[in-house]
Coordinates of C-alpha atoms in Angstrom, one line a residue:
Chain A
X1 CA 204.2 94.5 -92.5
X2 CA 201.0 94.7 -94.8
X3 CA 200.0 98.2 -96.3
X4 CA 196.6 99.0 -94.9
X5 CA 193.7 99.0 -97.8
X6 CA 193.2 102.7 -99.4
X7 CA 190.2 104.1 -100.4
X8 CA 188.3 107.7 -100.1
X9 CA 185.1 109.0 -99.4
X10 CA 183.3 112.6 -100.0
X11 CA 181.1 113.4 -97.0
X12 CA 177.9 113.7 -98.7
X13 CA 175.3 116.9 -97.6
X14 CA 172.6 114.2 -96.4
X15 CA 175.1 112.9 -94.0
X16 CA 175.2 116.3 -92.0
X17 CA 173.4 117.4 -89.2
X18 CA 172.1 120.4 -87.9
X19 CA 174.9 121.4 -86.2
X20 CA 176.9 121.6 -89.6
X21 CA 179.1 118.6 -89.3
X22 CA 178.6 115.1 -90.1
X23 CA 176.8 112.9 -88.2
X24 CA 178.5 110.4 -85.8
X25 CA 176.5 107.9 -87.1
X26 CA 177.5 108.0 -90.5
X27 CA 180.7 106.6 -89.9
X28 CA 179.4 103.2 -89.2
X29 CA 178.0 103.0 -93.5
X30 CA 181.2 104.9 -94.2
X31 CA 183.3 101.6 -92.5
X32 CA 181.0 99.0 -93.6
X33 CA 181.3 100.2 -97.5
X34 CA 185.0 100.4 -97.3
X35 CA 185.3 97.3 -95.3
X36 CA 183.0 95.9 -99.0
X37 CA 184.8 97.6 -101.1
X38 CA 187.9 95.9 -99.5
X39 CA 186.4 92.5 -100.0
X40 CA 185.4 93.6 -103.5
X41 CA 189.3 94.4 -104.2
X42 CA 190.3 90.2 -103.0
X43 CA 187.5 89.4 -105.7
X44 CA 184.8 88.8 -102.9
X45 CA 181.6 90.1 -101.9
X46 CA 180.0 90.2 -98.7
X47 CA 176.5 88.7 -99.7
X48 CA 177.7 85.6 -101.5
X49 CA 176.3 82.3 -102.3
X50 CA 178.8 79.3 -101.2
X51 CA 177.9 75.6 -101.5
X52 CA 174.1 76.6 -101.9
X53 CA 173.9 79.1 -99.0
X54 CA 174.0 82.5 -98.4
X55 CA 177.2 83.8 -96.6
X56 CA 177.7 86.5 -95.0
X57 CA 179.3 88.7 -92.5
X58 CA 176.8 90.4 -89.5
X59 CA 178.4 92.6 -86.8
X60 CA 179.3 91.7 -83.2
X61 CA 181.0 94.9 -82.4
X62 CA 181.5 98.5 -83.5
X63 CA 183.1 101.0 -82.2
X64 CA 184.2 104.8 -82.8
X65 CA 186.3 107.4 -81.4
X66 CA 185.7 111.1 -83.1
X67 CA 188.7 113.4 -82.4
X68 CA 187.6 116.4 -85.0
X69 CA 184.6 117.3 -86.8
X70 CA 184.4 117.0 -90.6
X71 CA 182.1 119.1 -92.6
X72 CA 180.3 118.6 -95.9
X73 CA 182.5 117.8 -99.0
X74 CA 185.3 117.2 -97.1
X75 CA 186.9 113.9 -98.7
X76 CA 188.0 111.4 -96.2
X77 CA 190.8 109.3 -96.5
X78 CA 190.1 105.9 -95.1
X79 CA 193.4 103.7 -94.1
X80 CA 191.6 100.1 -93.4
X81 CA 193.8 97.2 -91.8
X82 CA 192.9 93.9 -90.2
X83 CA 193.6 93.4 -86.2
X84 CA 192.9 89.6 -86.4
X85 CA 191.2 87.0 -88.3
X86 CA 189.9 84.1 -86.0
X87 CA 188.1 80.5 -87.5
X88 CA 184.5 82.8 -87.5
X89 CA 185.4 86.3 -87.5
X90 CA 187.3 89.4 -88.7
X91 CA 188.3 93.0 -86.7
X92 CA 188.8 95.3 -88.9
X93 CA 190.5 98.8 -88.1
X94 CA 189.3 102.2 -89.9
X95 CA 191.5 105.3 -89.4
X96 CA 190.1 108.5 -91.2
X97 CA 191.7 111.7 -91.6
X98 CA 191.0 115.0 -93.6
X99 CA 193.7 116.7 -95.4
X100 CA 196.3 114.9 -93.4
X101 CA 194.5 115.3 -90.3
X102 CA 193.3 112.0 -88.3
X103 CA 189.2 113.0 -87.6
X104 CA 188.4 109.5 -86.3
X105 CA 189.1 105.8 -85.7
X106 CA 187.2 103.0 -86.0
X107 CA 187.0 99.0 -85.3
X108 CA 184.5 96.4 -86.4
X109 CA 183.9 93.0 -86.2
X110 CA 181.7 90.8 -88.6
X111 CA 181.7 87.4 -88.0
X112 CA 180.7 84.7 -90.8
X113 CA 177.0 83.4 -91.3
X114 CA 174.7 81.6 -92.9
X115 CA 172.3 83.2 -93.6
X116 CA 168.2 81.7 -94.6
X117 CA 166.1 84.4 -95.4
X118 CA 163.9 84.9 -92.1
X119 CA 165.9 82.6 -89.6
X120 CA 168.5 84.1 -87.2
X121 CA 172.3 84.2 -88.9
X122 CA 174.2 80.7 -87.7
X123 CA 177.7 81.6 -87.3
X124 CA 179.8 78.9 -89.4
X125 CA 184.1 79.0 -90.0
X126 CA 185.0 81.8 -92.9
X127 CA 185.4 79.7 -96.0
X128 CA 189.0 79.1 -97.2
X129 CA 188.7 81.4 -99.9
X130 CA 188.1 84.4 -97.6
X131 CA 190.5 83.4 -94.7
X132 CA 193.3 83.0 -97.0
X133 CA 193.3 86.9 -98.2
X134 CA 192.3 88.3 -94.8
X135 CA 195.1 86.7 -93.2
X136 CA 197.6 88.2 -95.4
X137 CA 196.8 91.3 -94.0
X138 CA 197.0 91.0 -90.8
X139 CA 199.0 93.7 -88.9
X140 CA 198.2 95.8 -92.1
Chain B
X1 CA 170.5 103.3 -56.8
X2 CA 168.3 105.3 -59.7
X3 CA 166.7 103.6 -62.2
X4 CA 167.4 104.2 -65.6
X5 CA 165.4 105.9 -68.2
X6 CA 163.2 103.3 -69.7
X7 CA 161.5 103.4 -73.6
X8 CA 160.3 101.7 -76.8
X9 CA 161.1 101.6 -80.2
X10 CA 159.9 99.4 -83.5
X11 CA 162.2 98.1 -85.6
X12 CA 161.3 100.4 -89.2
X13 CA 161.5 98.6 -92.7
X14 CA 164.1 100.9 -93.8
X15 CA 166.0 99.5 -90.8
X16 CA 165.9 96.5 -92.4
X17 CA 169.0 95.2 -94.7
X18 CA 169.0 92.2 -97.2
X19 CA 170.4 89.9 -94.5
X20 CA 166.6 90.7 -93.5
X21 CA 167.6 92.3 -90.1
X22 CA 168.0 95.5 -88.3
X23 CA 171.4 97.4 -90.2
X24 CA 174.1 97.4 -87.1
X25 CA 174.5 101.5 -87.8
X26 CA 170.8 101.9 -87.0
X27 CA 171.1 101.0 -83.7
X28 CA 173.5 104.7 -83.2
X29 CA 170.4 106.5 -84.3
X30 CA 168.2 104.7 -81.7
X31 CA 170.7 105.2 -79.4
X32 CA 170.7 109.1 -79.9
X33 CA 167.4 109.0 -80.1
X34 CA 167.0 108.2 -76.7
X35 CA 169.5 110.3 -75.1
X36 CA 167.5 113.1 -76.7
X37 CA 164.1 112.1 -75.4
X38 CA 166.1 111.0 -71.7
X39 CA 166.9 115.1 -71.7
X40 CA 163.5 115.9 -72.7
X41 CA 162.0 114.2 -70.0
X42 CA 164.2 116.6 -67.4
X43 CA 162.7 119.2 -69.7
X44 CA 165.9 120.5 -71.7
X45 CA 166.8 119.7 -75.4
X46 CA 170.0 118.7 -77.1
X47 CA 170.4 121.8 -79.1
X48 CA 169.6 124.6 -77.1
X49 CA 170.3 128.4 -76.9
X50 CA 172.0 129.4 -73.3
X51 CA 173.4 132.9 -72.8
X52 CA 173.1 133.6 -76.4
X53 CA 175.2 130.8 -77.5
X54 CA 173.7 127.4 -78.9
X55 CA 174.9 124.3 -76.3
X56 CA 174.9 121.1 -78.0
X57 CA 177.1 117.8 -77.1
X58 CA 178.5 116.2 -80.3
X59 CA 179.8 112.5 -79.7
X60 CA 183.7 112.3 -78.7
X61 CA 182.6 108.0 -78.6
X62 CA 180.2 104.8 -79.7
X63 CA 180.0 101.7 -79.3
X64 CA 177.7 98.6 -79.7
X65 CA 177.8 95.0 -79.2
X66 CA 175.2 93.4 -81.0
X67 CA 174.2 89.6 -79.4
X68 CA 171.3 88.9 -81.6
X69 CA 169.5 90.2 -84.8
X70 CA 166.3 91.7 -84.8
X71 CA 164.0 92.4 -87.4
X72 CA 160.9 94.7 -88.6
X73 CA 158.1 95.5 -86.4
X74 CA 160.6 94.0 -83.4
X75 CA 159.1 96.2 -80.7
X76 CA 162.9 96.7 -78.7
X77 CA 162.8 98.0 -74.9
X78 CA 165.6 100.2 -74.4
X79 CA 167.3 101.2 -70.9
X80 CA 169.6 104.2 -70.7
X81 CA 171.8 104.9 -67.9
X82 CA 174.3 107.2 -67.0
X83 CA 178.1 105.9 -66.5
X84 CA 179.5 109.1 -65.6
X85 CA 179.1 113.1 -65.8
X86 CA 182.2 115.0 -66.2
X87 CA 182.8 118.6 -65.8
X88 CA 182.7 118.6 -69.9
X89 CA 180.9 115.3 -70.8
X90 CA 178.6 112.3 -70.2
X91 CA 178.7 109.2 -70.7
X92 CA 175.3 107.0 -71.7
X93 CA 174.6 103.4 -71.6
X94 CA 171.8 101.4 -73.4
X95 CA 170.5 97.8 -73.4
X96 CA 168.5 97.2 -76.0
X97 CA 165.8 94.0 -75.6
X98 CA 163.3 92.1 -77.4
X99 CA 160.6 90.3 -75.4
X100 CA 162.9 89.8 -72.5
X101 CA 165.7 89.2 -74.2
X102 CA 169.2 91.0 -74.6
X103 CA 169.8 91.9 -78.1
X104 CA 172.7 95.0 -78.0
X105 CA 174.1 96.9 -75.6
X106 CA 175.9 100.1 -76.3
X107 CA 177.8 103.3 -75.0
X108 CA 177.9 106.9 -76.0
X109 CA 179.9 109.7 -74.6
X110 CA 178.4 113.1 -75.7
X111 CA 180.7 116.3 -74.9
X112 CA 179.2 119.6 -73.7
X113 CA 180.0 122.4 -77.2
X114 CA 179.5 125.4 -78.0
X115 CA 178.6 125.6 -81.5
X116 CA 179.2 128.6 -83.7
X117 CA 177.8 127.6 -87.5
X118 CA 180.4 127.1 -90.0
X119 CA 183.4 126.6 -87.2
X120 CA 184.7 123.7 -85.0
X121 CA 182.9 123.0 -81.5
X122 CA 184.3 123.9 -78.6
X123 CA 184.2 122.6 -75.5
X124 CA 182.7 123.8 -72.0
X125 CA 181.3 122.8 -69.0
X126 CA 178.2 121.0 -68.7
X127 CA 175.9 123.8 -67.5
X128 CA 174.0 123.8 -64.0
X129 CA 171.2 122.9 -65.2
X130 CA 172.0 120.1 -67.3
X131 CA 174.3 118.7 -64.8
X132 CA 172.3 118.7 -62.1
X133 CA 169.9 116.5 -63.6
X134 CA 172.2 114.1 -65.3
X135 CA 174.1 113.5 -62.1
X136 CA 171.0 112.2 -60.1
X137 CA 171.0 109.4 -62.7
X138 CA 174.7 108.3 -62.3
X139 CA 174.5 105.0 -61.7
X140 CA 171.4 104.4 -62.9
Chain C
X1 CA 133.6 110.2 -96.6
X2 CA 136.1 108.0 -94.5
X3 CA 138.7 109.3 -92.1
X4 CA 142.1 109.4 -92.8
X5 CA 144.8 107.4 -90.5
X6 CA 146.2 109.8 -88.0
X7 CA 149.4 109.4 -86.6
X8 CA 152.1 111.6 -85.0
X9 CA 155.8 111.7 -85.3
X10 CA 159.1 113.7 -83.7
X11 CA 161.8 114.6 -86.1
X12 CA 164.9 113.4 -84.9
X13 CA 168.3 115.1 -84.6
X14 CA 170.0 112.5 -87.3
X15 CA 167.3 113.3 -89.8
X16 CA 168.3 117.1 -89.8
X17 CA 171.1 118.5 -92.1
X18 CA 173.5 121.4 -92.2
X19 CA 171.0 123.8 -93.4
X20 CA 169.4 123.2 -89.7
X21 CA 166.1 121.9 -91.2
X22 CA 164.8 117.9 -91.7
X23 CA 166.2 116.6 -94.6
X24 CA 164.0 116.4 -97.9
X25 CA 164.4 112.3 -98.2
X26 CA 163.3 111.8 -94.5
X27 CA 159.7 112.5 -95.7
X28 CA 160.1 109.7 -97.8
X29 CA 161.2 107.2 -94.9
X30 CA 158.7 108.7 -92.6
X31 CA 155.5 108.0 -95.1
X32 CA 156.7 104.5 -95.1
X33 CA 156.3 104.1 -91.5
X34 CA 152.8 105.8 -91.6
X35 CA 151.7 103.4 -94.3
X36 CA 152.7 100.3 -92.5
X37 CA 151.3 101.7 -88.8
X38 CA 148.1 101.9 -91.4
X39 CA 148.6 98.5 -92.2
X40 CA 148.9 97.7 -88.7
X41 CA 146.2 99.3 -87.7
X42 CA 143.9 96.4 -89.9
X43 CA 145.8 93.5 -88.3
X44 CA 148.4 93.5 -91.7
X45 CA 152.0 93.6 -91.8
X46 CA 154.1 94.8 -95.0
X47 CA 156.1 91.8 -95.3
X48 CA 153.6 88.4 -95.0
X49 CA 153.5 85.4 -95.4
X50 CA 150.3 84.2 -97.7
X51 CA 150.2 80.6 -99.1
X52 CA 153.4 80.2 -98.6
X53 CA 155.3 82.8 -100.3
X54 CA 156.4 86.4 -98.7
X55 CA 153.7 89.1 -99.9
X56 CA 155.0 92.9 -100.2
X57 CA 154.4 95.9 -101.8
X58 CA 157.5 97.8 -103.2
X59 CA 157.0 101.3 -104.5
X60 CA 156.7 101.7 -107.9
X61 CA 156.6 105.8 -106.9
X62 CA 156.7 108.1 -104.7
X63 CA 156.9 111.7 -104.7
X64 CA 156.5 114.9 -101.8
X65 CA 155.9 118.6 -102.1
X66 CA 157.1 120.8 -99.3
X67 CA 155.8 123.8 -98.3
X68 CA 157.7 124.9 -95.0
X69 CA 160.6 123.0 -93.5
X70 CA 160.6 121.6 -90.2
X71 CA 163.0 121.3 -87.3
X72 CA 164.2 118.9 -84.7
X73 CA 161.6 118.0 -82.0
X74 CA 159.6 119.4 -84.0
X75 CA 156.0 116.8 -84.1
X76 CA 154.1 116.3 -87.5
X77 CA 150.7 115.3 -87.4
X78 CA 150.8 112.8 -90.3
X79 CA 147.6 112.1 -92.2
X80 CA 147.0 108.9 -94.5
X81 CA 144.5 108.4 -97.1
X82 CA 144.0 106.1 -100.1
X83 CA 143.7 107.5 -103.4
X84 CA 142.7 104.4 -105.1
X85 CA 142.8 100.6 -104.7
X86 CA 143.7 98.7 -107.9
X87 CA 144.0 95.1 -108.6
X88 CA 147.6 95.4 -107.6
X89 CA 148.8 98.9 -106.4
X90 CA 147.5 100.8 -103.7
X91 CA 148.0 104.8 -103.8
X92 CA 148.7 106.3 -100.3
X93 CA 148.2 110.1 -99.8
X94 CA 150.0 111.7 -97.5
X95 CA 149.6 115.1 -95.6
X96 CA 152.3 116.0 -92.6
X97 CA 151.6 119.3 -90.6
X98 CA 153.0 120.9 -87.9
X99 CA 151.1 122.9 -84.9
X100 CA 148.3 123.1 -87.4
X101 CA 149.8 124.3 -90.7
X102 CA 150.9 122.2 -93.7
X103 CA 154.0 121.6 -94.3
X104 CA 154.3 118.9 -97.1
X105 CA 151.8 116.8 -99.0
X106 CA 153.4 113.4 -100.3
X107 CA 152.2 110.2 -102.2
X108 CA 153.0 107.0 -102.8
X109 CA 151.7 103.9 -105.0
X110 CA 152.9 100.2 -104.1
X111 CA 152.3 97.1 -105.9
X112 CA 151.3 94.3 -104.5
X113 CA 154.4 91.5 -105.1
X114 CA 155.2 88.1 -104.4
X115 CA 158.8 88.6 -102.8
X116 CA 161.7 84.9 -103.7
X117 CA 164.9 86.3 -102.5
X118 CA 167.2 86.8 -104.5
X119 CA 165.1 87.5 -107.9
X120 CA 162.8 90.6 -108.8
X121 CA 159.7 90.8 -107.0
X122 CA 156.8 89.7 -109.0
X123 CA 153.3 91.2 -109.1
X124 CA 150.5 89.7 -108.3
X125 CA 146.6 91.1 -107.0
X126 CA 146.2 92.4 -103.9
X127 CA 145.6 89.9 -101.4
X128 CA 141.8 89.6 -100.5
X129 CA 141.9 90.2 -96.4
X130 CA 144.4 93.7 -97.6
X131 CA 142.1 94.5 -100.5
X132 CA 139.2 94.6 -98.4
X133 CA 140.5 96.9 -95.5
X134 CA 141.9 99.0 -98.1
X135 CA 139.3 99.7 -100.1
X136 CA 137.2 101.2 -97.2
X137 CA 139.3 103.7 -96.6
X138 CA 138.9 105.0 -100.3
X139 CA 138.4 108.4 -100.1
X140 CA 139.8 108.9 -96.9
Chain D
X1 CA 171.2 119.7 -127.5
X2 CA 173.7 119.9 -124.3
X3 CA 174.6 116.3 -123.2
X4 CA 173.6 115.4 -119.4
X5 CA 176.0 115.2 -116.8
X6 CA 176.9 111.6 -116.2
X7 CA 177.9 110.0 -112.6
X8 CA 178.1 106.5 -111.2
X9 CA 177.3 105.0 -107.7
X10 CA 177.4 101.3 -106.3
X11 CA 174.6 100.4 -104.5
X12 CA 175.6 99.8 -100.9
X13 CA 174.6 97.5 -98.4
X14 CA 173.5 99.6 -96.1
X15 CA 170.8 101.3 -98.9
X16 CA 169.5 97.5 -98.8
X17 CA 166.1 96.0 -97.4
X18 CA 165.0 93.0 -96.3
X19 CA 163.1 92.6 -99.7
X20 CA 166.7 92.2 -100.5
X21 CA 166.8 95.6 -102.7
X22 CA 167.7 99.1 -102.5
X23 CA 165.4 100.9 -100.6
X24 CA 163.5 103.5 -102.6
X25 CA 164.3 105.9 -101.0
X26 CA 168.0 105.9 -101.6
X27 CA 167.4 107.7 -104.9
X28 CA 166.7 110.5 -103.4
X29 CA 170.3 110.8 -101.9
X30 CA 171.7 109.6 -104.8
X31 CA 169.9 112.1 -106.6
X32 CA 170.9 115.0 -104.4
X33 CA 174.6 113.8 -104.5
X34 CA 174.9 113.6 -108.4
X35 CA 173.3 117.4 -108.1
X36 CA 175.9 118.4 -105.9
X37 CA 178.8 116.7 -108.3
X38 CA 177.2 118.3 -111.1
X39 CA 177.5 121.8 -109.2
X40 CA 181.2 120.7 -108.3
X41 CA 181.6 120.3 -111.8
X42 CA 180.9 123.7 -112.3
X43 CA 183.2 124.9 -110.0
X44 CA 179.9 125.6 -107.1
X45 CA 178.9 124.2 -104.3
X46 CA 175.8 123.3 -103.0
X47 CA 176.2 125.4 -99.7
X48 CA 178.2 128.3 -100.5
X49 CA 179.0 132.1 -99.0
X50 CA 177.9 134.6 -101.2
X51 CA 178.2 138.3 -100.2
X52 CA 177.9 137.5 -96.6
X53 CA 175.2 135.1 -96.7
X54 CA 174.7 131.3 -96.5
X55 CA 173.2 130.4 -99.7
X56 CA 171.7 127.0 -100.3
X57 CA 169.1 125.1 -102.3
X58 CA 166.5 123.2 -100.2
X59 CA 164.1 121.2 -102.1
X60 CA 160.0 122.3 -103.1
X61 CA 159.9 118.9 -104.9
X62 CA 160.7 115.6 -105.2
X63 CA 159.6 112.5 -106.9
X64 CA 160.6 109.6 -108.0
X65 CA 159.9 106.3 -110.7
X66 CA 161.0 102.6 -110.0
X67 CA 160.9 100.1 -113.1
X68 CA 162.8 97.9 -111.6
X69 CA 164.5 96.9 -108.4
X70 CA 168.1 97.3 -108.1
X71 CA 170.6 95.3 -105.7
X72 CA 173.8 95.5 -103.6
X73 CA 177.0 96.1 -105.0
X74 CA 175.1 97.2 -109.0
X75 CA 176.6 100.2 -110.4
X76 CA 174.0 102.4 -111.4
X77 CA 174.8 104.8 -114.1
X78 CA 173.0 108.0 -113.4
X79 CA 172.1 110.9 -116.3
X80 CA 171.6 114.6 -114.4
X81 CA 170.1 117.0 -117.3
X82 CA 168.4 120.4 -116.5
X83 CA 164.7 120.5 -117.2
X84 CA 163.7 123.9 -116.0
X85 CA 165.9 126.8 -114.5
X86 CA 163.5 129.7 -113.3
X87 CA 164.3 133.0 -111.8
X88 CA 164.7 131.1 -108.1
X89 CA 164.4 127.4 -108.7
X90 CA 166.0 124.7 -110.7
X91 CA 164.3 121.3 -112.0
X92 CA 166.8 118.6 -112.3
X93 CA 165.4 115.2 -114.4
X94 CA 167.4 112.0 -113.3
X95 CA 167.5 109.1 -115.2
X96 CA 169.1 106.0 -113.5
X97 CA 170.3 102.4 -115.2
X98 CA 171.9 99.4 -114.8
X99 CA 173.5 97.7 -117.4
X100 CA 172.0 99.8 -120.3
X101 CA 168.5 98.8 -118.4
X102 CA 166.4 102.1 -117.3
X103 CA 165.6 101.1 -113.9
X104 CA 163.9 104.5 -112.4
X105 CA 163.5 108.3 -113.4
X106 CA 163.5 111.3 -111.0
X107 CA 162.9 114.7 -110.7
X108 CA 164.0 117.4 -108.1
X109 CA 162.8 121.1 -107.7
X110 CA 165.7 123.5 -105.4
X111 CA 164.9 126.8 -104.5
X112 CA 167.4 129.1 -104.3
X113 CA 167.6 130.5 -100.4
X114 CA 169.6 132.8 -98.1
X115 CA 169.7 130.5 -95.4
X116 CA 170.2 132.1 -91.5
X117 CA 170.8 129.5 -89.2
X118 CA 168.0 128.6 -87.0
X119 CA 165.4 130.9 -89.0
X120 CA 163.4 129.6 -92.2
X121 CA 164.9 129.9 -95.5
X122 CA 164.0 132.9 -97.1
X123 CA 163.9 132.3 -101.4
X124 CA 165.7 134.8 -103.4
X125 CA 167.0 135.0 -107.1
X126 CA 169.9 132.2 -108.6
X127 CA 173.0 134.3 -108.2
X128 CA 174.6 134.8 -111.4
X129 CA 177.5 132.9 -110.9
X130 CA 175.3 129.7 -111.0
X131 CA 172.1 130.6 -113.1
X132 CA 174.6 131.2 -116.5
X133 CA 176.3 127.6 -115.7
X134 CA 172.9 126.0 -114.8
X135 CA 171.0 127.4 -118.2
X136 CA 173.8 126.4 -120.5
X137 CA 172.6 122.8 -119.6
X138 CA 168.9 123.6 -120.1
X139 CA 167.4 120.9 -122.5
X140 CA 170.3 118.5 -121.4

């Protein structure tokens, strides 16, 4: 069974709302950079240039479930895993907790495009050298 | 069969990403956006004082399926609807479209809080005068 | 003496923070959208096509003084003027109040650049059919 | 001559436009995060109880300087040194780069407040505690 990726992230001031706690919608960037910095740790990046062409991974789905507020300077601890890699796309799972504490969990799926520069993204199969790490961590 | 709540946003710059569309988390901000201005139109707010105590409903859940990209200046129709009204919470859902055609859908479920600065929310029931209102749109 | 461009906007819940207030940077998102409803408002858009090649203006600075904060719901009357029209930069003035009394001033120059993804924008002078409208409202 | 305080940050996707660079104004977050780590490296916070009392620093100014454009996944090196510290107000000076290259300068102005939720923020003198930590950096 794969160990899920590990990273952190300090809840940053601008990222609160006026009723003290972070805002729900700040878990969305918080996923996305750790699902980067994930790709990042495999030697990939999400915006990359392959065979001449821009690749890279828009959303289909997000989702969120908040089970406790966090607060400002609270530092997150973000478990992420992979739920399944198919020929086009990925679902990733977040899990976040605070001091032990799950606050929220999270899913996401990106799938892989071409992307030209003012044309709609054109879904295409993940290259090779993608697939190949994301499948080996499946059921992280 | 009610109809549901019916507005417009444009797609900002600072929307944008450098895939050169709408960024998936914005559409969480648009959705919230128009919850608030759906409960302005029954003529409450979203953070509001009632018998001394400030009401507001922090999100327990969202969620967003995205079916195709917009970009800046997109003028996007939004429909709200209400799923459900609980004795503590509501649940919201939105279709998002450009020029006639579906782009995202999502769902939000907002619980009724109590919120003291400084501590967790706590839960409570939807008051009268909030529910009253949100209920004649169930179904919408 | 021209008149500035007058345009209104509702702080939103997500661009409040902890301290219950809008959050400084929102100003700067909120000018942006003022300058291209300007631009709008003469037929432009802030990301063009001319000759073939995508025309935008990236800031080159921006500031915002801030006299009294504001609040969720709260609506700004937003006013726009141009400072001055260069070759290549425009400078936007920007003056937001709320029910009548100031609350921030901010401004903003952009240059005028020639936009390749992928590689850093390039100046170049201020397209003719912009220059013109711009330069009317000099003053304003 | 103190030395600044030094941070990094990676440029994230999400601080992206579709001119395919950070949006300008991301700074101004990561400008008011590096202030809060450089209060957390003093052992303060940026929103902190003092003898009863909420006590926070909201903003009177803000500006910022873009030499060049700055992309996903850089890793800007930011300088916080301490320009001005007055009886209630602080002026930080930011200096940002990328690979030894100066790509913008900023400069923030806090005011020292007793904040009372859902009132305006009333100024009143640095406490102690954090004016002697703030002027040994003076000149940094």
């Amino acid at each position: 069974m794969p160990t899920p990726f590990q990273t952190k992230r300090l809840v940053e001031f601008s990222d609160t709302d006026m009723a003290g706690i972070m805002h729900f919608s700040a878990y969305f960037r918080y996923m996305e950079a750790a699902e980067h910095e994930l790709l990042r740790s495999f030697g990939l990046s999400v915006y990359t240039e392959i065979d001449g062409a821009a690749v890279s991974f828009p959303r289909v789905a997000a989702s969120c479930n908040y089970s406790s507020p966090v607060r400002c300077e609270n530092v997150l601890d973000i478990d992420v895993s992979i739920k399944r890699v198919g020929t086009k796309s990925v679902t990733y799972v977040f899990r976040f907790a605070h001091q032990g504490r799950d606050v929220a969990t999270g899913e996401m799926t990106s799938v892989c495009c071409r992307v030209i520069h003012g044309q709609p993204p054109v879904s295409m199969p993940i290259p090779d050298s993608f697939a190949q790490k994301l499948r080996e961590m499946v059921g992280a």
